[in-house]
Amino acid sequence: MTDTITKHVRPSLQQIKPYIPGKPIADVQRELGLADVIKLASNENPVGPSPRAQAAIQAALADLHRYPDGGQLELKKELATYHGVSEDMLLIGNGSDEVISFFCATFVEPGDEIVVPTPSFSEYTFASTVMAGKTVEVPLREGFEYDLNDFADAITERTRIVFLCSPNNPTGTYIRQADLESFLQRIPADVLVVIDEAYNEYVEAPDYAQGLDLLKKGHNVAVMRTFSKLFALAALRIGYTIAKPEIVSFVNRVREPFNVNHLAQVAAIAALHDEEHIQLSRRVNSEGKRALYAGFDRLGLRYIPTETNFVLVDTGVDSKEVFQSLLRKGVIIRDGAFFGLPTWIRVSIGLPEENERFLQALETTLHRLRTTAR
Ligand SMILES: Cc1ncc(COP(=O)(O)O)c(C=O)c1O
């Protein structure tokens, strides 16, 4: 019986490896019997949600019996003004994860190709594989730096989308303005370049390529942003893309009518305008970044300078062991094995006391692992 049902499961789904999210705090508390656990594993904003967003949600609770605005008109109006684009250039998703799926559902037929950096965010491959597409991986260069020539060289007649993640997860490295512009001039007009800028609002580098500037110059790019990171609304699931109206109108065809819930829409509008929360979030991140750098320098560890709210650092030992050891001390991080980097870990930048606790736990862990390795 099972055999007859499963035999019709689409073959491309056999290749899909389940996404492994950062371990939730409650799981670690339960499994290890720990009361005090901190999570620096999912690049969340440690400051917490914007008070203005929380108030907007409170005010919207009485409307929960109504369907959300399927056209997301208010939010689109706000985002259009915020970014200086027209409303028909915006498409909002249940997290930018959903927007990635939309792009693949719109453009990828079986056997078509997407080009992605590696290591990078795994959702591009996931979404393309669901559509029976192939992923062409382009390794980042020394120091996990982008060389966009490698991406241009990877494009074939079957390429439908080039996904660029800038700043990139898990490396924190980014694409420079001049490089992106010359890359876009080189690639075929029928290949869409999607730039995932989930960490855009954390960027400090002056030469960072703002995908939106290039879109406004007429280039064939779609920019993706999210409310999950600096805007601190990860639980509500809301992200969006900005692209040419003709692209948006087709991508919109694969969108369910009520894909973004009402609370997410009102909270996003409020968070977008909460300057105090935005500034505080940026400051905490910038200071936390420098504290982590100083700690890694003290421990003699190589790290990759980051433009995001996380840092990739080489522990020089088995990162799975580091992960387990930190877990026992109530600190959740990501081990690099998932990204094909077996001695690296990725740690999200936390509040000052969380960064300090992580560094102390790391120091004790490395001391033990280095001693036993001898
Ligand atoms: C590069 C990148 N894109 C997209 C996402 C997903 O964002 P969302 O929560 O909007 O689905 C993440 C989340 O970690 C990410 O790192």
mmCIF file of C-alpha atoms and ligand atoms in Angstrom:
data_model
loop_
_atom_site.group_PDB
_atom_site.id
_atom_site.type_symbol
_atom_site.label_atom_id
_atom_site.label_comp_id
_atom_site.label_asym_id
_atom_site.label_seq_id
_atom_site.Cartn_x
_atom_site.Cartn_y
_atom_site.Cartn_z
ATOM 1 C CA MET A 1 0.000 0.000 0.000
ATOM 2 C CA THR A 2 2.685 2.484 1.081
ATOM 3 C CA ASP A 3 4.668 1.402 -1.939
ATOM 4 C CA THR A 4 1.904 2.397 -4.337
ATOM 5 C CA ILE A 5 1.611 5.831 -2.829
ATOM 6 C CA THR A 6 5.300 6.610 -2.444
ATOM 7 C CA LYS A 7 6.188 5.416 -5.914
ATOM 8 C CA HIS A 8 4.516 8.526 -7.303
ATOM 9 C CA VAL A 9 6.433 10.941 -5.123
ATOM 10 C CA ARG A 10 8.305 13.206 -7.520
ATOM 11 C CA PRO A 11 11.882 11.905 -7.930
ATOM 12 C CA SER A 12 13.450 15.318 -7.320
ATOM 13 C CA LEU A 13 12.156 15.213 -3.743
ATOM 14 C CA GLN A 14 14.385 12.207 -3.007
ATOM 15 C CA GLN A 15 17.394 14.531 -3.108
ATOM 16 C CA ILE A 16 16.078 17.018 -0.587
ATOM 17 C CA LYS A 17 17.943 17.082 2.680
ATOM 18 C CA PRO A 18 15.870 18.487 5.532
ATOM 19 C CA TYR A 19 16.832 21.963 6.688
ATOM 20 C CA ILE A 20 18.477 21.871 10.101
ATOM 21 C CA PRO A 21 17.502 25.010 12.003
ATOM 22 C CA GLY A 22 19.366 26.444 14.980
ATOM 23 C CA LYS A 23 18.474 24.393 18.070
ATOM 24 C CA PRO A 24 15.623 26.005 20.027
ATOM 25 C CA ILE A 25 16.329 27.103 23.620
ATOM 26 C CA ALA A 26 13.457 24.968 24.998
ATOM 27 C CA ASP A 27 14.944 21.786 23.419
ATOM 28 C CA VAL A 28 18.318 22.353 25.053
ATOM 29 C CA GLN A 29 16.704 23.141 28.399
ATOM 30 C CA ARG A 30 14.707 19.922 28.245
ATOM 31 C CA GLU A 31 17.402 17.640 26.842
ATOM 32 C CA LEU A 32 20.233 18.824 29.084
ATOM 33 C CA GLY A 33 18.221 19.896 32.103
ATOM 34 C CA LEU A 34 19.650 23.414 31.930
ATOM 35 C CA ALA A 35 17.692 26.438 33.098
ATOM 36 C CA ASP A 36 19.843 29.188 31.704
ATOM 37 C CA VAL A 37 20.409 28.787 27.973
ATOM 38 C CA ILE A 38 21.360 31.416 25.400
ATOM 39 C CA LYS A 39 20.868 31.064 21.649
ATOM 40 C CA LEU A 40 23.383 32.569 19.259
ATOM 41 C CA ALA A 41 22.497 30.209 16.423
ATOM 42 C CA SER A 42 19.901 31.757 14.113
ATOM 43 C CA ASN A 43 21.094 35.318 13.533
ATOM 44 C CA GLU A 44 18.172 36.795 15.410
ATOM 45 C CA ASN A 45 18.192 40.315 16.802
ATOM 46 C CA PRO A 46 19.116 39.954 20.501
ATOM 47 C CA VAL A 47 17.594 43.336 21.364
ATOM 48 C CA GLY A 48 14.104 41.855 20.982
ATOM 49 C CA PRO A 49 11.151 43.143 18.980
ATOM 50 C CA SER A 50 10.427 46.830 18.487
ATOM 51 C CA PRO A 51 8.090 48.217 21.188
ATOM 52 C CA ARG A 52 6.169 49.991 18.430
ATOM 53 C CA ALA A 53 5.673 46.671 16.603
ATOM 54 C CA GLN A 54 4.452 45.048 19.795
ATOM 55 C CA ALA A 55 1.946 47.867 20.339
ATOM 56 C CA ALA A 56 0.727 47.540 16.745
ATOM 57 C CA ILE A 57 0.151 43.809 17.262
ATOM 58 C CA GLN A 58 -1.718 44.469 20.495
ATOM 59 C CA ALA A 59 -3.976 46.936 18.706
ATOM 60 C CA ALA A 60 -4.616 44.494 15.863
ATOM 61 C CA LEU A 61 -5.638 41.547 18.039
ATOM 62 C CA ALA A 62 -9.318 42.458 17.899
ATOM 63 C CA ASP A 63 -9.250 41.900 14.122
ATOM 64 C CA LEU A 64 -8.013 38.324 14.229
ATOM 65 C CA HIS A 65 -11.334 36.979 12.933
ATOM 66 C CA ARG A 66 -10.778 38.827 9.628
ATOM 67 C CA TYR A 67 -8.632 37.632 6.757
ATOM 68 C CA PRO A 68 -5.502 39.703 6.258
ATOM 69 C CA ASP A 69 -5.230 42.198 3.423
ATOM 70 C CA GLY A 70 -4.294 39.838 0.599
ATOM 71 C CA GLY A 71 -2.948 42.706 -1.509
ATOM 72 C CA GLN A 72 -0.825 43.953 1.447
ATOM 73 C CA LEU A 73 -1.639 47.478 0.324
ATOM 74 C CA GLU A 74 -0.703 49.477 3.435
ATOM 75 C CA LEU A 75 2.614 47.724 3.841
ATOM 76 C CA LYS A 76 3.416 48.061 0.161
ATOM 77 C CA LYS A 77 2.638 51.773 0.326
ATOM 78 C CA GLU A 78 4.998 52.179 3.287
ATOM 79 C CA LEU A 79 7.765 50.123 1.683
ATOM 80 C CA ALA A 80 7.406 51.944 -1.627
ATOM 81 C CA THR A 81 7.949 55.300 0.094
ATOM 82 C CA TYR A 82 10.727 53.912 2.274
ATOM 83 C CA HIS A 83 12.675 52.591 -0.734
ATOM 84 C CA GLY A 84 11.655 55.164 -3.339
ATOM 85 C CA VAL A 85 10.082 52.591 -5.671
ATOM 86 C CA SER A 86 6.580 52.043 -7.030
ATOM 87 C CA GLU A 87 4.183 49.694 -5.255
ATOM 88 C CA ASP A 88 4.052 47.342 -8.225
ATOM 89 C CA MET A 89 7.749 46.614 -7.663
ATOM 90 C CA LEU A 90 7.024 44.954 -4.321
ATOM 91 C CA LEU A 91 6.038 41.428 -3.449
ATOM 92 C CA ILE A 92 5.713 40.287 0.150
ATOM 93 C CA GLY A 93 6.232 36.760 1.403
ATOM 94 C CA ASN A 94 5.785 34.628 4.487
ATOM 95 C CA GLY A 95 9.448 35.217 5.261
ATOM 96 C CA SER A 96 11.994 35.685 2.510
ATOM 97 C CA ASP A 97 12.205 31.881 2.479
ATOM 98 C CA GLU A 98 8.834 31.924 0.766
ATOM 99 C CA VAL A 99 9.977 34.567 -1.699
ATOM 100 C CA ILE A 100 12.908 32.314 -2.676
ATOM 101 C CA SER A 101 10.410 29.498 -3.348
ATOM 102 C CA PHE A 102 8.273 31.881 -5.393
ATOM 103 C CA PHE A 103 11.208 32.770 -7.635
ATOM 104 C CA CYS A 104 11.984 29.115 -8.291
ATOM 105 C CA ALA A 105 8.312 28.222 -8.839
ATOM 106 C CA THR A 106 8.124 31.061 -11.378
ATOM 107 C CA PHE A 107 11.284 30.435 -13.378
ATOM 108 C CA VAL A 108 12.635 26.902 -12.831
ATOM 109 C CA GLU A 109 11.421 24.028 -15.022
ATOM 110 C CA PRO A 110 12.842 20.502 -14.547
ATOM 111 C CA GLY A 111 16.498 20.475 -15.572
ATOM 112 C CA ASP A 112 16.872 24.249 -15.450
ATOM 113 C CA GLU A 113 19.768 25.615 -13.438
ATOM 114 C CA ILE A 114 20.259 28.079 -10.672
ATOM 115 C CA VAL A 115 23.712 29.377 -9.775
ATOM 116 C CA VAL A 116 24.536 29.868 -6.095
ATOM 117 C CA PRO A 117 27.592 30.675 -3.993
ATOM 118 C CA THR A 118 29.005 28.048 -1.674
ATOM 119 C CA PRO A 119 29.030 28.074 1.269
ATOM 120 C CA SER A 120 25.775 29.983 1.443
ATOM 121 C CA PHE A 121 22.168 29.882 2.537
ATOM 122 C CA SER A 122 20.653 26.479 1.715
ATOM 123 C CA GLU A 123 17.140 27.626 0.784
ATOM 124 C CA TYR A 124 18.085 28.473 -2.817
ATOM 125 C CA THR A 125 19.004 24.859 -3.527
ATOM 126 C CA PHE A 126 15.998 23.595 -1.594
ATOM 127 C CA ALA A 127 13.516 25.735 -3.556
ATOM 128 C CA SER A 128 15.067 24.874 -6.908
ATOM 129 C CA THR A 129 15.231 21.156 -6.116
ATOM 130 C CA VAL A 130 11.493 21.158 -5.313
ATOM 131 C CA MET A 131 10.980 22.338 -8.897
ATOM 132 C CA ALA A 132 13.372 19.611 -10.166
ATOM 133 C CA GLY A 133 15.970 22.252 -10.972
ATOM 134 C CA LYS A 134 19.726 21.754 -10.752
ATOM 135 C CA THR A 135 22.016 23.766 -8.555
ATOM 136 C CA VAL A 136 25.362 24.927 -9.873
ATOM 137 C CA GLU A 137 27.550 25.823 -6.915
ATOM 138 C CA VAL A 138 30.247 28.457 -7.255
ATOM 139 C CA PRO A 139 32.827 28.284 -4.448
ATOM 140 C CA LEU A 140 33.741 31.569 -2.843
ATOM 141 C CA ARG A 141 37.439 32.474 -3.034
ATOM 142 C CA GLU A 142 40.104 32.790 -0.337
ATOM 143 C CA GLY A 143 38.645 34.405 2.781
ATOM 144 C CA PHE A 144 35.183 33.503 1.406
ATOM 145 C CA GLU A 145 35.352 36.539 -0.879
ATOM 146 C CA TYR A 146 33.113 36.808 -3.927
ATOM 147 C CA ASP A 147 34.655 36.778 -7.390
ATOM 148 C CA LEU A 148 31.701 37.494 -9.645
ATOM 149 C CA ASN A 149 33.668 36.394 -12.723
ATOM 150 C CA ASP A 150 33.265 32.844 -11.434
ATOM 151 C CA PHE A 151 29.496 33.328 -11.393
ATOM 152 C CA ALA A 152 29.427 34.754 -14.918
ATOM 153 C CA ASP A 153 31.459 31.740 -16.092
ATOM 154 C CA ALA A 154 28.970 29.327 -14.468
ATOM 155 C CA ILE A 155 26.022 30.606 -16.517
ATOM 156 C CA THR A 156 24.765 28.263 -19.243
ATOM 157 C CA GLU A 157 21.748 28.224 -21.557
ATOM 158 C CA ARG A 158 19.832 26.461 -18.801
ATOM 159 C CA THR A 159 20.539 29.120 -16.150
ATOM 160 C CA ARG A 160 17.376 30.824 -14.998
ATOM 161 C CA ILE A 161 18.405 32.500 -11.741
ATOM 162 C CA VAL A 162 21.697 33.526 -10.156
ATOM 163 C CA PHE A 163 21.204 33.813 -6.408
ATOM 164 C CA LEU A 164 23.726 36.100 -4.740
ATOM 165 C CA CYS A 165 23.668 36.458 -0.991
ATOM 166 C CA SER A 166 25.204 39.729 0.161
ATOM 167 C CA PRO A 167 26.269 39.932 2.868
ATOM 168 C CA ASN A 168 26.538 36.187 2.668
ATOM 169 C CA ASN A 169 25.303 33.701 5.240
ATOM 170 C CA PRO A 170 27.370 32.014 6.796
ATOM 171 C CA THR A 171 30.509 33.976 5.873
ATOM 172 C CA GLY A 172 29.503 37.614 6.434
ATOM 173 C CA THR A 173 31.386 38.643 3.280
ATOM 174 C CA TYR A 174 29.800 40.935 0.699
ATOM 175 C CA ILE A 175 29.736 42.072 -2.909
ATOM 176 C CA ARG A 176 31.299 45.402 -3.803
ATOM 177 C CA GLN A 177 29.397 48.017 -5.812
ATOM 178 C CA ALA A 178 31.819 48.180 -8.732
ATOM 179 C CA ASP A 179 31.974 44.373 -9.032
ATOM 180 C CA LEU A 180 28.207 43.965 -9.119
ATOM 181 C CA GLU A 181 27.750 46.626 -11.736
ATOM 182 C CA SER A 182 30.281 45.124 -14.145
ATOM 183 C CA PHE A 183 28.883 41.625 -13.512
ATOM 184 C CA LEU A 184 25.345 42.762 -14.355
ATOM 185 C CA GLN A 185 26.576 44.300 -17.597
ATOM 186 C CA ARG A 186 28.029 40.936 -18.629
ATOM 187 C CA ILE A 187 25.216 38.502 -18.000
ATOM 188 C CA PRO A 188 22.491 37.503 -20.501
ATOM 189 C CA ALA A 189 19.253 39.510 -20.413
ATOM 190 C CA ASP A 190 17.166 36.384 -19.792
ATOM 191 C CA VAL A 191 18.947 35.461 -16.549
ATOM 192 C CA LEU A 192 17.491 36.921 -13.384
ATOM 193 C CA VAL A 193 19.911 37.915 -10.634
ATOM 194 C CA VAL A 194 18.341 37.698 -7.192
ATOM 195 C CA ILE A 195 20.352 39.417 -4.474
ATOM 196 C CA ASP A 196 19.396 38.204 -1.039
ATOM 197 C CA GLU A 197 20.112 41.148 1.257
ATOM 198 C CA ALA A 198 18.688 39.675 4.469
ATOM 199 C CA TYR A 199 21.441 41.399 6.487
ATOM 200 C CA ASN A 200 21.495 44.659 4.496
ATOM 201 C CA GLU A 201 20.534 46.858 7.442
ATOM 202 C CA TYR A 202 23.597 45.738 9.422
ATOM 203 C CA VAL A 203 26.149 46.622 6.730
ATOM 204 C CA GLU A 204 28.852 49.119 7.661
ATOM 205 C CA ALA A 205 31.192 48.806 4.635
ATOM 206 C CA PRO A 206 30.970 51.916 2.419
ATOM 207 C CA ASP A 207 31.654 49.983 -0.804
ATOM 208 C CA TYR A 208 28.806 47.477 -0.263
ATOM 209 C CA ALA A 209 26.715 46.985 -3.418
ATOM 210 C CA GLN A 210 23.161 48.138 -2.782
ATOM 211 C CA GLY A 211 21.147 45.968 -5.151
ATOM 212 C CA LEU A 212 18.387 48.556 -5.143
ATOM 213 C CA ASP A 213 20.641 51.215 -6.726
ATOM 214 C CA LEU A 214 21.337 48.857 -9.609
ATOM 215 C CA LEU A 215 17.688 47.924 -9.971
ATOM 216 C CA LYS A 216 16.873 51.626 -10.188
ATOM 217 C CA LYS A 217 19.489 51.960 -12.928
ATOM 218 C CA GLY A 218 17.493 49.401 -14.927
ATOM 219 C CA HIS A 219 19.518 46.246 -14.275
ATOM 220 C CA ASN A 220 17.889 42.837 -14.235
ATOM 221 C CA VAL A 221 18.049 42.310 -10.486
ATOM 222 C CA ALA A 222 15.550 41.425 -7.814
ATOM 223 C CA VAL A 223 16.487 42.484 -4.297
ATOM 224 C CA MET A 224 15.315 40.469 -1.310
ATOM 225 C CA ARG A 225 14.941 41.873 2.191
ATOM 226 C CA THR A 226 13.477 40.536 5.415
ATOM 227 C CA PHE A 227 11.925 41.741 8.663
ATOM 228 C CA SER A 228 13.487 38.757 10.495
ATOM 229 C CA LYS A 229 16.915 40.217 11.191
ATOM 230 C CA LEU A 230 17.456 43.867 12.168
ATOM 231 C CA PHE A 231 13.693 44.471 12.322
ATOM 232 C CA ALA A 232 13.453 41.577 14.795
ATOM 233 C CA LEU A 233 10.207 39.936 13.627
ATOM 234 C CA ALA A 234 11.505 36.429 12.788
ATOM 235 C CA ALA A 235 8.578 34.686 14.491
ATOM 236 C CA LEU A 236 6.018 36.503 12.353
ATOM 237 C CA ARG A 237 7.552 35.388 9.030
ATOM 238 C CA ILE A 238 7.681 38.370 6.730
ATOM 239 C CA GLY A 239 10.103 39.232 3.941
ATOM 240 C CA TYR A 240 9.864 40.802 0.500
ATOM 241 C CA THR A 241 11.393 41.413 -2.859
ATOM 242 C CA ILE A 242 11.785 44.555 -4.923
ATOM 243 C CA ALA A 243 11.951 43.901 -8.658
ATOM 244 C CA LYS A 244 10.744 45.188 -12.020
ATOM 245 C CA PRO A 245 6.931 45.248 -12.223
ATOM 246 C CA GLU A 246 6.825 42.627 -15.001
ATOM 247 C CA ILE A 247 8.797 40.210 -12.846
ATOM 248 C CA VAL A 248 6.663 40.919 -9.777
ATOM 249 C CA SER A 249 3.446 40.373 -11.734
ATOM 250 C CA PHE A 250 4.542 36.864 -12.766
ATOM 251 C CA VAL A 251 5.988 35.900 -9.380
ATOM 252 C CA ASN A 252 2.728 37.074 -7.834
ATOM 253 C CA ARG A 253 0.913 34.300 -9.717
ATOM 254 C CA VAL A 254 2.420 31.593 -7.523
ATOM 255 C CA ARG A 255 1.553 33.439 -4.291
ATOM 256 C CA GLU A 256 -1.353 32.215 -2.162
ATOM 257 C CA PRO A 257 -3.887 35.035 -1.650
ATOM 258 C CA PHE A 258 -3.372 35.409 2.118
ATOM 259 C CA ASN A 259 0.263 34.381 2.449
ATOM 260 C CA VAL A 260 1.224 37.090 4.955
ATOM 261 C CA ASN A 261 -0.792 37.315 8.151
ATOM 262 C CA HIS A 262 -2.283 40.522 9.496
ATOM 263 C CA LEU A 263 -0.127 40.766 12.628
ATOM 264 C CA ALA A 264 3.007 40.497 10.516
ATOM 265 C CA GLN A 265 1.813 43.266 8.207
ATOM 266 C CA VAL A 266 0.994 45.765 10.962
ATOM 267 C CA ALA A 267 4.120 44.923 12.954
ATOM 268 C CA ALA A 268 6.319 45.352 9.879
ATOM 269 C CA ILE A 269 4.959 48.855 9.239
ATOM 270 C CA ALA A 270 5.596 49.831 12.852
ATOM 271 C CA ALA A 271 9.097 48.298 12.970
ATOM 272 C CA LEU A 272 10.100 50.022 9.739
ATOM 273 C CA HIS A 273 9.565 53.391 11.412
ATOM 274 C CA ASP A 274 10.920 52.621 14.877
ATOM 275 C CA GLU A 275 14.153 54.603 14.507
ATOM 276 C CA GLU A 276 15.061 54.162 18.164
ATOM 277 C CA HIS A 277 14.870 50.366 17.899
ATOM 278 C CA ILE A 278 16.762 50.399 14.604
ATOM 279 C CA GLN A 279 19.590 52.557 15.975
ATOM 280 C CA LEU A 280 19.819 50.527 19.181
ATOM 281 C CA SER A 281 19.915 47.263 17.216
ATOM 282 C CA ARG A 282 22.696 48.569 14.985
ATOM 283 C CA ARG A 283 24.715 49.859 17.929
ATOM 284 C CA VAL A 284 24.409 46.635 19.936
ATOM 285 C CA ASN A 285 25.499 44.674 16.866
ATOM 286 C CA SER A 286 28.419 46.913 16.027
ATOM 287 C CA GLU A 287 29.736 46.891 19.604
ATOM 288 C CA GLY A 288 29.112 43.145 19.941
ATOM 289 C CA LYS A 289 31.015 42.510 16.733
ATOM 290 C CA ARG A 290 34.053 44.329 18.086
ATOM 291 C CA ALA A 291 33.833 42.471 21.411
ATOM 292 C CA LEU A 292 33.786 39.124 19.586
ATOM 293 C CA TYR A 293 36.698 40.137 17.340
ATOM 294 C CA ALA A 294 38.710 41.095 20.428
ATOM 295 C CA GLY A 295 37.861 37.759 22.071
ATOM 296 C CA PHE A 296 38.864 35.774 18.984
ATOM 297 C CA ASP A 297 42.113 37.735 18.716
ATOM 298 C CA ARG A 298 42.833 36.915 22.353
ATOM 299 C CA LEU A 299 42.209 33.214 21.672
ATOM 300 C CA GLY A 300 44.347 33.316 18.510
ATOM 301 C CA LEU A 301 41.429 32.311 16.254
ATOM 302 C CA ARG A 302 40.982 33.229 12.615
ATOM 303 C CA TYR A 303 37.636 34.879 11.901
ATOM 304 C CA ILE A 304 36.071 36.405 8.810
ATOM 305 C CA PRO A 305 35.292 40.131 9.151
ATOM 306 C CA THR A 306 31.528 40.396 8.908
ATOM 307 C CA GLU A 307 28.940 42.862 7.620
ATOM 308 C CA THR A 308 26.141 40.979 9.362
ATOM 309 C CA ASN A 309 24.953 40.028 12.845
ATOM 310 C CA PHE A 310 27.050 36.846 13.005
ATOM 311 C CA VAL A 311 30.700 35.853 12.729
ATOM 312 C CA LEU A 312 32.302 32.792 11.138
ATOM 313 C CA VAL A 313 35.330 31.667 13.103
ATOM 314 C CA ASP A 314 37.796 28.810 12.663
ATOM 315 C CA THR A 315 38.235 26.915 15.931
ATOM 316 C CA GLY A 316 40.989 24.726 14.499
ATOM 317 C CA VAL A 317 39.341 21.644 16.035
ATOM 318 C CA ASP A 318 36.262 19.529 15.238
ATOM 319 C CA SER A 319 33.392 22.022 15.252
ATOM 320 C CA LYS A 320 30.863 19.329 16.163
ATOM 321 C CA GLU A 321 32.733 18.796 19.412
ATOM 322 C CA VAL A 322 32.857 22.534 20.023
ATOM 323 C CA PHE A 323 29.124 22.731 19.365
ATOM 324 C CA GLN A 324 28.352 19.916 21.847
ATOM 325 C CA SER A 325 30.645 21.320 24.498
ATOM 326 C CA LEU A 326 29.119 24.800 24.234
ATOM 327 C CA LEU A 327 25.655 23.251 24.343
ATOM 328 C CA ARG A 328 26.462 21.579 27.662
ATOM 329 C CA LYS A 329 27.392 25.035 28.929
ATOM 330 C CA GLY A 330 24.035 26.392 27.775
ATOM 331 C CA VAL A 331 25.315 28.228 24.682
ATOM 332 C CA ILE A 332 23.771 27.350 21.307
ATOM 333 C CA ILE A 333 25.765 28.198 18.172
ATOM 334 C CA ARG A 334 25.960 26.640 14.668
ATOM 335 C CA ASP A 335 28.671 24.212 13.774
ATOM 336 C CA GLY A 336 30.192 24.669 10.353
ATOM 337 C CA ALA A 337 29.849 21.025 9.288
ATOM 338 C CA PHE A 338 26.396 21.877 7.903
ATOM 339 C CA PHE A 339 28.101 24.357 5.575
ATOM 340 C CA GLY A 340 30.959 21.995 4.713
ATOM 341 C CA LEU A 341 33.338 23.763 7.113
ATOM 342 C CA PRO A 342 34.173 21.135 9.746
ATOM 343 C CA THR A 343 36.440 23.260 11.952
ATOM 344 C CA TRP A 344 34.454 26.499 11.766
ATOM 345 C CA ILE A 345 31.542 27.710 13.834
ATOM 346 C CA ARG A 346 29.053 30.502 13.155
ATOM 347 C CA VAL A 347 28.013 32.569 16.122
ATOM 348 C CA SER A 348 25.301 35.217 16.104
ATOM 349 C CA ILE A 349 26.229 38.495 17.768
ATOM 350 C CA GLY A 350 24.321 38.744 21.033
ATOM 351 C CA LEU A 351 23.883 41.159 23.910
ATOM 352 C CA PRO A 352 27.155 42.099 25.704
ATOM 353 C CA GLU A 353 26.632 39.540 28.483
ATOM 354 C CA GLU A 354 25.768 36.808 25.949
ATOM 355 C CA ASN A 355 28.908 37.509 23.919
ATOM 356 C CA GLU A 356 30.976 37.390 27.088
ATOM 357 C CA ARG A 357 29.421 34.109 28.192
ATOM 358 C CA PHE A 358 29.998 32.591 24.760
ATOM 359 C CA LEU A 359 33.657 33.684 24.706
ATOM 360 C CA GLN A 360 34.275 32.244 28.159
ATOM 361 C CA ALA A 361 32.608 28.952 27.242
ATOM 362 C CA LEU A 362 34.614 28.840 24.005
ATOM 363 C CA GLU A 363 37.878 29.481 25.825
ATOM 364 C CA THR A 364 37.274 26.634 28.301
ATOM 365 C CA THR A 365 36.152 24.333 25.489
ATOM 366 C CA LEU A 366 39.156 25.036 23.286
ATOM 367 C CA HIS A 367 41.539 24.659 26.193
ATOM 368 C CA ARG A 368 40.112 21.192 26.880
ATOM 369 C CA LEU A 369 39.940 20.065 23.245
ATOM 370 C CA ARG A 370 43.423 21.337 22.437
ATOM 371 C CA THR A 371 44.864 19.589 25.500
ATOM 372 C CA THR A 372 43.167 16.251 24.725
ATOM 373 C CA ALA A 373 44.242 16.478 21.062
ATOM 374 C CA ARG A 374 47.922 16.525 22.058
HETATM 375 C C1 LIG B 1 20.610 34.883 3.707
HETATM 376 C C2 LIG B 1 19.273 34.624 4.279
HETATM 377 N N1 LIG B 1 18.191 34.776 3.519
HETATM 378 C C3 LIG B 1 16.960 34.550 3.986
HETATM 379 C C4 LIG B 1 16.780 34.133 5.290
HETATM 380 C C5 LIG B 1 15.397 33.812 5.755
HETATM 381 O O1 LIG B 1 14.757 34.918 6.160
HETATM 382 P P1 LIG B 1 13.217 34.877 6.528
HETATM 383 O O2 LIG B 1 13.156 34.718 7.997
HETATM 384 O O3 LIG B 1 12.713 36.192 6.033
HETATM 385 O O4 LIG B 1 12.587 33.723 5.807
HETATM 386 C C6 LIG B 1 17.860 33.959 6.130
HETATM 387 C C7 LIG B 1 17.664 33.501 7.500
HETATM 388 O O5 LIG B 1 18.526 33.149 8.230
HETATM 389 C C8 LIG B 1 19.145 34.198 5.609
HETATM 390 O O6 LIG B 1 20.234 34.024 6.347
#
